[in-house]
Short mmCIF file of C-alpha atoms and ligand atoms in Angstrom, two decimals:
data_model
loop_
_atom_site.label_atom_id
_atom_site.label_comp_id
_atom_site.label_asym_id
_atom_site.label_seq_id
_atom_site.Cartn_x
_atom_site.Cartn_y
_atom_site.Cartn_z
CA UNK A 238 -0.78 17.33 20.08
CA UNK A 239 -2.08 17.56 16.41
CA UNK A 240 -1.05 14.59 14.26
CA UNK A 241 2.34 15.37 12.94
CA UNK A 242 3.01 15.27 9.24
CA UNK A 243 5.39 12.87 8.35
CA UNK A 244 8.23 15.67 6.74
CA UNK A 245 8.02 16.27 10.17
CA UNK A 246 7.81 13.30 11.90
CA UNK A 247 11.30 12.51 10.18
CA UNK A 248 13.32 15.03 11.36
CA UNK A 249 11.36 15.52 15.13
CA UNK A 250 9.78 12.17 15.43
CA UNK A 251 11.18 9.62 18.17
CA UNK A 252 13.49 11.57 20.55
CA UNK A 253 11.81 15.25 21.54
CA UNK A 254 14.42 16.86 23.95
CA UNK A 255 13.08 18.17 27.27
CA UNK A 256 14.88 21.49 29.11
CA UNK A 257 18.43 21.73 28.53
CA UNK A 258 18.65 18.04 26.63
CA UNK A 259 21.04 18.08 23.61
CA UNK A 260 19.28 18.61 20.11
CA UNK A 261 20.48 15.08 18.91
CA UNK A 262 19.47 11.92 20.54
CA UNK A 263 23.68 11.48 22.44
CA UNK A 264 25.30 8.20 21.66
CA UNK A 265 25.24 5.91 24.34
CA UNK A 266 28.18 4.20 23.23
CA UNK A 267 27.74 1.65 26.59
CA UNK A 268 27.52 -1.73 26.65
CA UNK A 269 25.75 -2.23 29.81
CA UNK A 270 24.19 0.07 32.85
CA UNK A 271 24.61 0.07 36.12
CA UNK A 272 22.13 0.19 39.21
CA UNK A 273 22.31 0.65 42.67
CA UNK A 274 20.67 -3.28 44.00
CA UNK A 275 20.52 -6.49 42.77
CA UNK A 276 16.63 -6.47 43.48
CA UNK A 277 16.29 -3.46 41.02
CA UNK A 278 18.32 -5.33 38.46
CA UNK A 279 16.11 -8.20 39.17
CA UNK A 280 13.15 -6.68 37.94
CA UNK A 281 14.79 -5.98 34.83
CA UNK A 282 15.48 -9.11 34.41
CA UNK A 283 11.68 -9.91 35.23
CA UNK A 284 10.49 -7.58 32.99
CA UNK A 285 8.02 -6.04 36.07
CA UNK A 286 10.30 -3.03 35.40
CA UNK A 287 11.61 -1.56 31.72
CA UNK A 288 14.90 -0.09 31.74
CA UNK A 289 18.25 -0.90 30.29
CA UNK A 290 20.89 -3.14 31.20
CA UNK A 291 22.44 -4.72 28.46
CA UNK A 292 23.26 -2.90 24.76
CA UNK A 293 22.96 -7.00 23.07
CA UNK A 294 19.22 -6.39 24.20
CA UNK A 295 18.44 -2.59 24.21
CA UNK A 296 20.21 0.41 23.69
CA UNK A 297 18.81 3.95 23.95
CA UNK A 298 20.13 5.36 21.04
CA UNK A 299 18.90 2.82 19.27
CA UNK A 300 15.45 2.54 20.60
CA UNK A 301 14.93 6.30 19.65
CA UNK A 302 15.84 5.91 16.20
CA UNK A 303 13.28 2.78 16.05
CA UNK A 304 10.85 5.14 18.02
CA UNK A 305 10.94 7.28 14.64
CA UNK A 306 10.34 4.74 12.09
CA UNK A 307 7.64 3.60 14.24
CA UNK A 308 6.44 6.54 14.13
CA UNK A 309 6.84 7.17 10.37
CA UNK A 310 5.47 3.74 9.29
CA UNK A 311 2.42 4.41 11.73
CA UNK A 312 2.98 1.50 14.03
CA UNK A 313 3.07 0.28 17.23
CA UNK A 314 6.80 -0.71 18.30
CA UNK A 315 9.74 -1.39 16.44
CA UNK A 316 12.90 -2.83 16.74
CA UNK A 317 16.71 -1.71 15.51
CA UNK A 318 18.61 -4.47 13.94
CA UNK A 319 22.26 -4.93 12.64
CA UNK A 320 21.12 -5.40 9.13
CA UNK A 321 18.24 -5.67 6.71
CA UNK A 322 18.84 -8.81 6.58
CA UNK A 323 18.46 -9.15 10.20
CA UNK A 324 15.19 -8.06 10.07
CA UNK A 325 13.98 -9.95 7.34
CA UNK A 326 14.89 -12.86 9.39
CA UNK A 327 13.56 -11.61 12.42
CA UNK A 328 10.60 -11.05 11.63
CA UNK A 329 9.65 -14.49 10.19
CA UNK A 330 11.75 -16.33 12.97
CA UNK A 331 9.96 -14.46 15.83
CA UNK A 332 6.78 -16.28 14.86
CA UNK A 333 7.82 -19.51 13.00
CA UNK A 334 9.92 -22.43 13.43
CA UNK A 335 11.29 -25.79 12.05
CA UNK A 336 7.86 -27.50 10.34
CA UNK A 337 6.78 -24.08 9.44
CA UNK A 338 5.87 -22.97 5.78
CA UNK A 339 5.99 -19.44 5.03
CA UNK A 340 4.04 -18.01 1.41
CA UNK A 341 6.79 -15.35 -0.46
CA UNK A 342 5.94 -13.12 -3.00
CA UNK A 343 8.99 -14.83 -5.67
CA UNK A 344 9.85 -10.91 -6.58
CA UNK A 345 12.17 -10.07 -3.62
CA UNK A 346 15.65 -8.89 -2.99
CA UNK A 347 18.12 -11.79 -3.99
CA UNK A 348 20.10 -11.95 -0.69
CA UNK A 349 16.25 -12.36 0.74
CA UNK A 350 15.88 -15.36 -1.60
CA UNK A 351 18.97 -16.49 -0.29
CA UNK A 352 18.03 -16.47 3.37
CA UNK A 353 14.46 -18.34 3.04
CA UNK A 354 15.77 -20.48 0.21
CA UNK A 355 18.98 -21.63 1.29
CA UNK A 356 19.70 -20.67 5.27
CA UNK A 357 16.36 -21.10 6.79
CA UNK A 358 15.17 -24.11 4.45
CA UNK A 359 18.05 -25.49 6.43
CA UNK A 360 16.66 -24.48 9.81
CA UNK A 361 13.48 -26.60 9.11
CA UNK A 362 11.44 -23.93 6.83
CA UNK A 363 9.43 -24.43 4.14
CA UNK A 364 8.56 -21.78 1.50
CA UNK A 365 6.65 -21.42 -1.68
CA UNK A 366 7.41 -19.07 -3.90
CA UNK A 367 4.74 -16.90 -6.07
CA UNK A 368 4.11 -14.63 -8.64
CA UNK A 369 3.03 -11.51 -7.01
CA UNK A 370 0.86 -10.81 -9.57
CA UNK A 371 -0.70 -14.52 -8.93
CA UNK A 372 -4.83 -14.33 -9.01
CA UNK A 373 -6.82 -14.43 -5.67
CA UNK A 374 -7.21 -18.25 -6.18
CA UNK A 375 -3.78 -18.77 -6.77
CA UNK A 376 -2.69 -17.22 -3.38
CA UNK A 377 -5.23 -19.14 -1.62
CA UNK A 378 -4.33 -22.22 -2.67
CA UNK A 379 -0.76 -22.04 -1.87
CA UNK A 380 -1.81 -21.95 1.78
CA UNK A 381 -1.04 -25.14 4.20
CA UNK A 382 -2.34 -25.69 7.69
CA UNK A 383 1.28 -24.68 9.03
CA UNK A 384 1.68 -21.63 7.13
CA UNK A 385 2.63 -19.36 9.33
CA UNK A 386 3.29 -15.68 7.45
CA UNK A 387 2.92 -14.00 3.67
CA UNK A 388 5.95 -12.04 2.82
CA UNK A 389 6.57 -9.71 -0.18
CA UNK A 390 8.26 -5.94 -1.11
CA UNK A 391 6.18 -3.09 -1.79
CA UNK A 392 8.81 -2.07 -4.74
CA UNK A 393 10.82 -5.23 -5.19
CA UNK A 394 14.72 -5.08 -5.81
CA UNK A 395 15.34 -5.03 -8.75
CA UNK A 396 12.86 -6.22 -10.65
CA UNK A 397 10.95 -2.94 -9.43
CA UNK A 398 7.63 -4.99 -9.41
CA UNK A 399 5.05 -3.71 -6.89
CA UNK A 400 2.68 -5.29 -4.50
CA UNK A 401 -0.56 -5.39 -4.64
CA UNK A 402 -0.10 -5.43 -0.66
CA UNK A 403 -4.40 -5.71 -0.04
CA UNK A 404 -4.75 -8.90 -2.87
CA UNK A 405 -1.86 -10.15 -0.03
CA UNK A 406 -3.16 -8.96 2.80
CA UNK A 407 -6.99 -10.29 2.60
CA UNK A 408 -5.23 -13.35 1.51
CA UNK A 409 -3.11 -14.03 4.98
CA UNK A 410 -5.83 -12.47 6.99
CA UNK A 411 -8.49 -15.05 5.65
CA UNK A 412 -6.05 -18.07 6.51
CA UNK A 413 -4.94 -15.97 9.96
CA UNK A 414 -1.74 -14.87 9.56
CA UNK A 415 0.04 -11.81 9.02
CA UNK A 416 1.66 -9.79 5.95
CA UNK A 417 4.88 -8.87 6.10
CA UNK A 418 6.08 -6.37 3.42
CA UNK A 419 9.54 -4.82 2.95
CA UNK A 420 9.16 -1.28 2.47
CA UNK A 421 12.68 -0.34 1.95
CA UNK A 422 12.25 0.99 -1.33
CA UNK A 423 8.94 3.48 -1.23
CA UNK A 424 9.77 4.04 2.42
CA UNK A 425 7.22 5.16 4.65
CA UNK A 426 7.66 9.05 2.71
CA UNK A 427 5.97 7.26 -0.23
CA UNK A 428 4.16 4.02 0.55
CA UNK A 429 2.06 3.06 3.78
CA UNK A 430 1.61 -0.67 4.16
CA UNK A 431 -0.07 -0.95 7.50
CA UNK A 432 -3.06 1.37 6.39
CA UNK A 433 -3.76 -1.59 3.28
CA UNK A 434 -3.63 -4.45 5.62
CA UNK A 435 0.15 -4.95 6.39
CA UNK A 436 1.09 -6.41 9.58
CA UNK A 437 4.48 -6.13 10.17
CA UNK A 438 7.56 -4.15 8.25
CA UNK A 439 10.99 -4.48 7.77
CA UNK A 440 13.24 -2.21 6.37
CA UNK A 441 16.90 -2.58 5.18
CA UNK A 442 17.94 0.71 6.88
CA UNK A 443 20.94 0.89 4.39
CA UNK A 444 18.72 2.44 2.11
CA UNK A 445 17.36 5.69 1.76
CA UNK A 446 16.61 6.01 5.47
CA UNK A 447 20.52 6.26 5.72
CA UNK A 448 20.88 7.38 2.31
CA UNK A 449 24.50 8.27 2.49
CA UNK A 450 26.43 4.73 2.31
CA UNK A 451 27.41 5.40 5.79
CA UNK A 452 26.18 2.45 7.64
CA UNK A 453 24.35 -1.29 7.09
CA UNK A 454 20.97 -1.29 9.26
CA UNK A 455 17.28 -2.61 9.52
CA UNK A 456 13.94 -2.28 11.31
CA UNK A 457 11.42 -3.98 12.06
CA UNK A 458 7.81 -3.02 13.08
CA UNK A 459 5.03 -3.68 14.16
CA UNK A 460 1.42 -2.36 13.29
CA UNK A 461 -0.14 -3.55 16.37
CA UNK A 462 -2.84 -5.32 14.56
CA UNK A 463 -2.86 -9.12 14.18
CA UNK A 464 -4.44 -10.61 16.51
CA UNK A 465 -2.07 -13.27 17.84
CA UNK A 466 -4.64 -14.51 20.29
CA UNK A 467 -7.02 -15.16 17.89
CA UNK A 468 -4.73 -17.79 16.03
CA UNK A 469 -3.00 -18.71 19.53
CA UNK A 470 -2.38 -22.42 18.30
CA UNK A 471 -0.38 -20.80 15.46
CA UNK A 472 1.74 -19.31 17.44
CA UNK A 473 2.05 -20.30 21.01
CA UNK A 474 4.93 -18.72 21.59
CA UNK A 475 3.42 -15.29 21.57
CA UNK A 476 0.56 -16.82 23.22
CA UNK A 477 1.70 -19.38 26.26
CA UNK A 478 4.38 -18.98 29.23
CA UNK A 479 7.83 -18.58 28.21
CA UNK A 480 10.06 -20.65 30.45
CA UNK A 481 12.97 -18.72 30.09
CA UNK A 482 11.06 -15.33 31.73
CA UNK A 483 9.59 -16.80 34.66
CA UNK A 484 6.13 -18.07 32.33
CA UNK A 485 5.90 -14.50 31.07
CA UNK A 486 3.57 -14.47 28.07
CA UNK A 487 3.99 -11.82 25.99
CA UNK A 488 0.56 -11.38 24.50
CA UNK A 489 -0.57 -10.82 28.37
CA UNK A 490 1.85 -8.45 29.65
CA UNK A 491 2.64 -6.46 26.68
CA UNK A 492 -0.63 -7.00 24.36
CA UNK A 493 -1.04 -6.43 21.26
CA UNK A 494 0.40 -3.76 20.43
CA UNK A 495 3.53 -4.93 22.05
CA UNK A 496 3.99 -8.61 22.17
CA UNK A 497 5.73 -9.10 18.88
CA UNK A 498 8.20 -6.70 19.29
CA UNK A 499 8.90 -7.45 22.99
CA UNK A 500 9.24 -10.96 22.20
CA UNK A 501 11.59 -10.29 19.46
CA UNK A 502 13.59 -8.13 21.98
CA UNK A 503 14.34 -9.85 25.15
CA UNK A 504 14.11 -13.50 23.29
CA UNK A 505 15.69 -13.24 19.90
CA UNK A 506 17.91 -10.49 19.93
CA UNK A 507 19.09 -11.64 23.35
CA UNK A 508 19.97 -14.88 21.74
CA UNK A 509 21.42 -14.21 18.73
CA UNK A 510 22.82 -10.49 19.45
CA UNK A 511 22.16 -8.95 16.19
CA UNK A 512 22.16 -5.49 17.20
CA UNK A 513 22.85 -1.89 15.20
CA UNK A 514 25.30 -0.29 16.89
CA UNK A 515 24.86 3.29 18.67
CA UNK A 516 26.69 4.86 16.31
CA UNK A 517 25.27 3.42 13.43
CA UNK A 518 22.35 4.43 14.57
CA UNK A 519 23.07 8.18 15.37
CA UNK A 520 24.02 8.06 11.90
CA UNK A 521 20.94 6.79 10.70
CA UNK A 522 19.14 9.06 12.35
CA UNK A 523 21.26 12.03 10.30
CA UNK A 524 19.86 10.30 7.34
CA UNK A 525 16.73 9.84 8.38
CA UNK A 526 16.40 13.92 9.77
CA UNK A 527 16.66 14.76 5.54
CA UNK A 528 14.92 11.73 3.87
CA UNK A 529 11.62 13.82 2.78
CA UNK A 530 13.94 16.04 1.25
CA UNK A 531 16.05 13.69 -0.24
CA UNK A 532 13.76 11.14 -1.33
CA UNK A 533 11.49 13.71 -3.26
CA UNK A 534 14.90 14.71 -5.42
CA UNK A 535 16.00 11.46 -5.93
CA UNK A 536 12.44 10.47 -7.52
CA UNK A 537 12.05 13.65 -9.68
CA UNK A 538 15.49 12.85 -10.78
CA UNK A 539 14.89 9.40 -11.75
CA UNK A 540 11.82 10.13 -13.58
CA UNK A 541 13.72 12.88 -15.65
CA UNK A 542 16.49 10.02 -16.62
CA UNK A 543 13.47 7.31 -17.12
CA UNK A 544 11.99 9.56 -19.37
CA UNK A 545 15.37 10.72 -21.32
CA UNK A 546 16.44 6.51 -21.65
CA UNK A 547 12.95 5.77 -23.01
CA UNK A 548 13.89 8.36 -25.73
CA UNK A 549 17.02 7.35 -26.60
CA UNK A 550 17.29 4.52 -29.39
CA UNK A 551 20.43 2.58 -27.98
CA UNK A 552 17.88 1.73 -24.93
CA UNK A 553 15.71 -1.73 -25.41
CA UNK A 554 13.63 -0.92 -22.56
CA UNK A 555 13.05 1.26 -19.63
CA UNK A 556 11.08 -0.34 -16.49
CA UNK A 557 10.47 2.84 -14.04
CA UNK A 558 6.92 2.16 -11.69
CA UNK A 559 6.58 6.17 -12.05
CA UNK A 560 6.40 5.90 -16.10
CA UNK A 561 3.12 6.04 -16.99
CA UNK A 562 3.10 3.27 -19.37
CA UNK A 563 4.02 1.17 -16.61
CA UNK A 564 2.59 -2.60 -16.12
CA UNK A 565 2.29 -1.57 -12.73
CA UNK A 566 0.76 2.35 -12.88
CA UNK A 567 -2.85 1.30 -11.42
CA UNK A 568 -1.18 -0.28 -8.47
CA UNK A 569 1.07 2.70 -8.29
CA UNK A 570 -1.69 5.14 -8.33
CA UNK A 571 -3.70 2.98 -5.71
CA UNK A 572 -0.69 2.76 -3.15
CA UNK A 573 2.23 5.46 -4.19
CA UNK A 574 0.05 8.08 -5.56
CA UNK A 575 2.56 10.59 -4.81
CA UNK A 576 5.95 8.97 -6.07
CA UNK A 577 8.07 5.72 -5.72
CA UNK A 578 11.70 5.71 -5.50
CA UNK A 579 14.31 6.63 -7.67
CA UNK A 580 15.29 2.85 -8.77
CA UNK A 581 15.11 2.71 -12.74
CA UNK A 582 16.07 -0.79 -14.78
CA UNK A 583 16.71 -0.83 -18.33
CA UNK A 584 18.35 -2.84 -21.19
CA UNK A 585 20.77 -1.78 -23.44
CA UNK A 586 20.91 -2.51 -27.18
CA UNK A 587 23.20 -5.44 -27.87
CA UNK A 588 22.35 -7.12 -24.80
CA UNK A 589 25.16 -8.25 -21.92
CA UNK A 590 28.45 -7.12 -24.40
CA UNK A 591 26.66 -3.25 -24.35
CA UNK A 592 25.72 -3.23 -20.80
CA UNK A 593 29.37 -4.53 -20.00
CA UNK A 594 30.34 -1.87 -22.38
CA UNK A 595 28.40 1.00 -21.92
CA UNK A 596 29.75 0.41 -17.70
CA UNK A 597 32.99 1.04 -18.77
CA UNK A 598 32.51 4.80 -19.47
CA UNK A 599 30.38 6.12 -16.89
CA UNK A 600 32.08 8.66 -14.58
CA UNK A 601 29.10 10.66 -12.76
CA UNK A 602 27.69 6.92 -12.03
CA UNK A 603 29.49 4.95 -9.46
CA UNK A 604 29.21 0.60 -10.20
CA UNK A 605 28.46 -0.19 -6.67
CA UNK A 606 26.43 -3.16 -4.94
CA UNK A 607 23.84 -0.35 -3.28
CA UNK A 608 21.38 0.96 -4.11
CA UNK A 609 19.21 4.33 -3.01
CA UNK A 610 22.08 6.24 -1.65
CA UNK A 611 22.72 10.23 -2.18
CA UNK A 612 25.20 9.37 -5.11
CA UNK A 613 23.98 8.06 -7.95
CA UNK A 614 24.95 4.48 -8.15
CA UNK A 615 24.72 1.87 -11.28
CA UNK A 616 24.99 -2.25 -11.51
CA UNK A 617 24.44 -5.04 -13.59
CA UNK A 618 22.64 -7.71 -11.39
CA UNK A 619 23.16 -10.77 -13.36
CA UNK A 620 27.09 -10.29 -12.87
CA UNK A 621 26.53 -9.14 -9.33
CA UNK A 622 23.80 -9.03 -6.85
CA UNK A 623 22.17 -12.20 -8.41
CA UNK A 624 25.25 -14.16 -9.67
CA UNK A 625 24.40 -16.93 -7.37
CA UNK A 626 20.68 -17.66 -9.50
CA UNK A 627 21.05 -19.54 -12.12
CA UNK A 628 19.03 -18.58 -15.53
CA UNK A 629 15.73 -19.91 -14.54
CA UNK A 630 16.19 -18.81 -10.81
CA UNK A 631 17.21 -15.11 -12.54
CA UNK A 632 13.77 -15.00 -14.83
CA UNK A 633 11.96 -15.98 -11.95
CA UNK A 634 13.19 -13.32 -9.78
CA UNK A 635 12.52 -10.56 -12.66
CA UNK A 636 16.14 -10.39 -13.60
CA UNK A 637 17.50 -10.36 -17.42
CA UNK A 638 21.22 -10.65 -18.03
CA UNK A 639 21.26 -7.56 -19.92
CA UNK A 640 19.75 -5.78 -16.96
CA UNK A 641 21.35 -2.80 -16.00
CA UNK A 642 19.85 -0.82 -12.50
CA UNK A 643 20.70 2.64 -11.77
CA UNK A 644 19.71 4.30 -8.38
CA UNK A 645 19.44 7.54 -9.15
CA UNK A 646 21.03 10.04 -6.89
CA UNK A 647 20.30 13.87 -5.81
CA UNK A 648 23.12 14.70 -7.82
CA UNK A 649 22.11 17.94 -10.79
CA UNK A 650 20.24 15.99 -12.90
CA UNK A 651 21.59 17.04 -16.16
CA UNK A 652 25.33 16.12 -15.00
CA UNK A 653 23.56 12.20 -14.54
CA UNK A 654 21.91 11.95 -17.82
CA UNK A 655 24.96 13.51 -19.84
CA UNK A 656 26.96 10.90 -18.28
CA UNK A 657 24.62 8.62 -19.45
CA UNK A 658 24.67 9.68 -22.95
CA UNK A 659 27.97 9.76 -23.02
CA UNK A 660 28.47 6.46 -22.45
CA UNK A 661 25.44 5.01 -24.59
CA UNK A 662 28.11 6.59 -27.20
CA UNK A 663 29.96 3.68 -27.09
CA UNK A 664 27.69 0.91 -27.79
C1 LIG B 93 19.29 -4.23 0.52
C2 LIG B 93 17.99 -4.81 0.78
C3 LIG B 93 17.79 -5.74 1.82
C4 LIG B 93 18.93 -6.22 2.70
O1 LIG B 93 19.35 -5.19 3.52
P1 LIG B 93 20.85 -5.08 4.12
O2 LIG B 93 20.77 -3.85 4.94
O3 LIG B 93 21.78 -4.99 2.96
O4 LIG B 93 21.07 -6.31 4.93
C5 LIG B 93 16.53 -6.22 2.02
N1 LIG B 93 15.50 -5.84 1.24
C6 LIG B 93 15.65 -4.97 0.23
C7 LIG B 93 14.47 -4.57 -0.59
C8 LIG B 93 16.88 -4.43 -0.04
O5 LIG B 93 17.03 -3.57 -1.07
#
């Protein structure tokens, strides 16, 4: 079959019925699956055979929504998970381990901060944190023997900086390990990691993919690239028997393409049972059957309401990627020609007392700790999402206290920005 476009590929990609099958992927709301021997189950259990048998390790429902981001993001397998946060954390702990050091681009989501900085520092981590906009020498010199991964976000949240995912990519590639980038912002619609030199993705489903504050997801996958093989000291346990599948090694049975994700599968998630449920992921699915649709609103929306704050004079600054003014425009150009995502920052005159104030009198704007969902949405990091950084910590992660972030929804644009103005009144 032709390559499918990726409009397409969201709303058919993943599950294609047969004769007679319902439209919609069913929910297997199940928890486990039954067969007629032992020795059948065995083989399961042996992974000679694929099949399901337990919904803590695989779940169909789930496995064709992952099917369709795989799809979308142009990789090779991929893996539902209860949270983006999950996935973040999957896909560094999949590959390293106490002793480890892991190279972070320092513009990232602040609960991510908070999961390599405080939880897994405490697992036996290490991680340095850069300036994504670091030069080439920089990079390479933050590199130890036991670095293990390079992590960043295409669009980071919120400081809306964007990655200049080859710079990383070359970088990790020359010292043999993979990129990871979060791509929850851009999405696949808008951004393409793995054809720059991306490795692995994660998304925080929650996102646009869902788009409707209906349910807390993430995925993770895998471009089928990196040659774990090549680096096999680096990461033996891709690479070497694992004792608790009979010796299996995953590289082996499942290759390239699929050791990664398989590992992650049958040895992570069955250990620590971080799983999206069915339903959550039917509903994903919903979301992600309109997301071309929806994402291509919500960014000609935001850059309406970027342009209309630049113009107003009770705005100190506007920070959209799709101005063209913006710091970031070449690398925009070079890997989101087409748009970005409807995330805008911007500061108010008179600092945290007018964004506190100007809040107070927005109606069309929800406050809400979310961000790129079909209603427009509005926060003030410093007194939210980031209240655990302290000042240095917040100017490090891109984040000023009078900082305000609106997601902009698919709302009538007009209704947003006279809210907006509205409000500005009041400072
Ligand atoms: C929200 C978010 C996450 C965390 O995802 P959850 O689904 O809330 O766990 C990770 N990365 C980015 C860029 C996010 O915006």
């Amino acid at each position: 079959m032709k390559k499918l476009k990726l409009e397409t590929l969201c709303v058919q990609g993943g599950y294609r019925p047969e004769n007679g099958q319902s439209r919609l992927f069913p929910i297997v709301q199940s928890s486990t699956f039954k067969y007629d021997t032992s020795e059948e189950m065995a083989k399961l259990f042996d992974m000679e055979k694929s099949g399901y048998f337990y919904s803590r390790i695989q779940n169909p429902t789930c496995d064709n929504v992952a099917a369709k981001i795989c799809e979308l993001e142009g990789g090779s397998a991929a893996i539902l998970t209860s949270s983006g946060q999950t996935a973040t954390f999957f896909s560094l702990f999949n590959i390293c381990g106490c002793g480890d050091h892991v190279i972070v681009s320092s513009m990232i989501y602040g609960g991510t901060y908070n999961l390599f900085n405080m939880t897994m520092r405490r697992m036996g981590i290490d991680f340095t944190f850069l300036d994504p906009d670091c030069s080439e020498e920089e990079l390479d010199k933050a590199f130890r023997p036991n670095t293990k991964a390079v992590f960043g976000e295409s669009i980071s949240n919120p400081a809306l900086v964007v990655l200049d995912i080859e710079k990383f990519a070359k970088a990790a590639h020359k010292h043999g390990v993979p990129l990871i980038v979060d791509n929850s912002f851009p999405t696949p619609l808008n951004c393409r990691p793995f054809e720059w030199g991306a490795d692995i993705v994660v998304h925080s489903t929650s996102k646009y993919m869902d788009g409707h504050d209906a349910t807390i997801g993430g995925c993770v996958i895998d471009s089928g690239h990196f040659d774990w093989d090549r680096y096999s000291e680096k990461y033996p346990s891709l690479t070497t028997p694992d004792p608790s599948y009979h010796g299996v090694i995953y590289t082996k049975q499942f290759g390239r393409e699929g050791a990664y994700i398989t590992k992650m599968t049958v040895q992570i998630m069955r250990d620590l049972g971080a799983v999206q449920s069915p339903f959550n992921a039917y509903i994903l699915n919903l979301g992600l059957e309109s997301l071309a649709v929806r994402l291509e609103r919500h960014c000609s929306n935001a850059m309406k309401v970027a342009c209309f704050l630049k113009e107003h004079d009770k705005i100190e600054w506007v920070n959209y990627p799709g101005l063209p003014d913006n710091p970031y425009s070449a690398l925009v150009k070079k890997y989101m020609p087409d748009a970005t995502c409807g995330v805008i920052s911007f500061g108010v005159k008179g600092g945290r007392t007018g964004a506190e104030e100007f809040m107070k009198h927005l109606n069309i704007s929800m406050i809400c700790t979310h961000a790129a969902d079909a209603h427009s949405i509005i926060l003030q990091p410093a007194s939210s999402t980031h209240r655990q950084l302290n000042d240095e910590e917040l100017l490090a992660a891109g984040v000023s206290s009078d900082m305000i972030r609106i997601c902009v929804g698919i709302e009538n644009v007009e209704d947003i920005i006279d809210d907006i103005e509205q409000a500005l009144a009041f400072i």
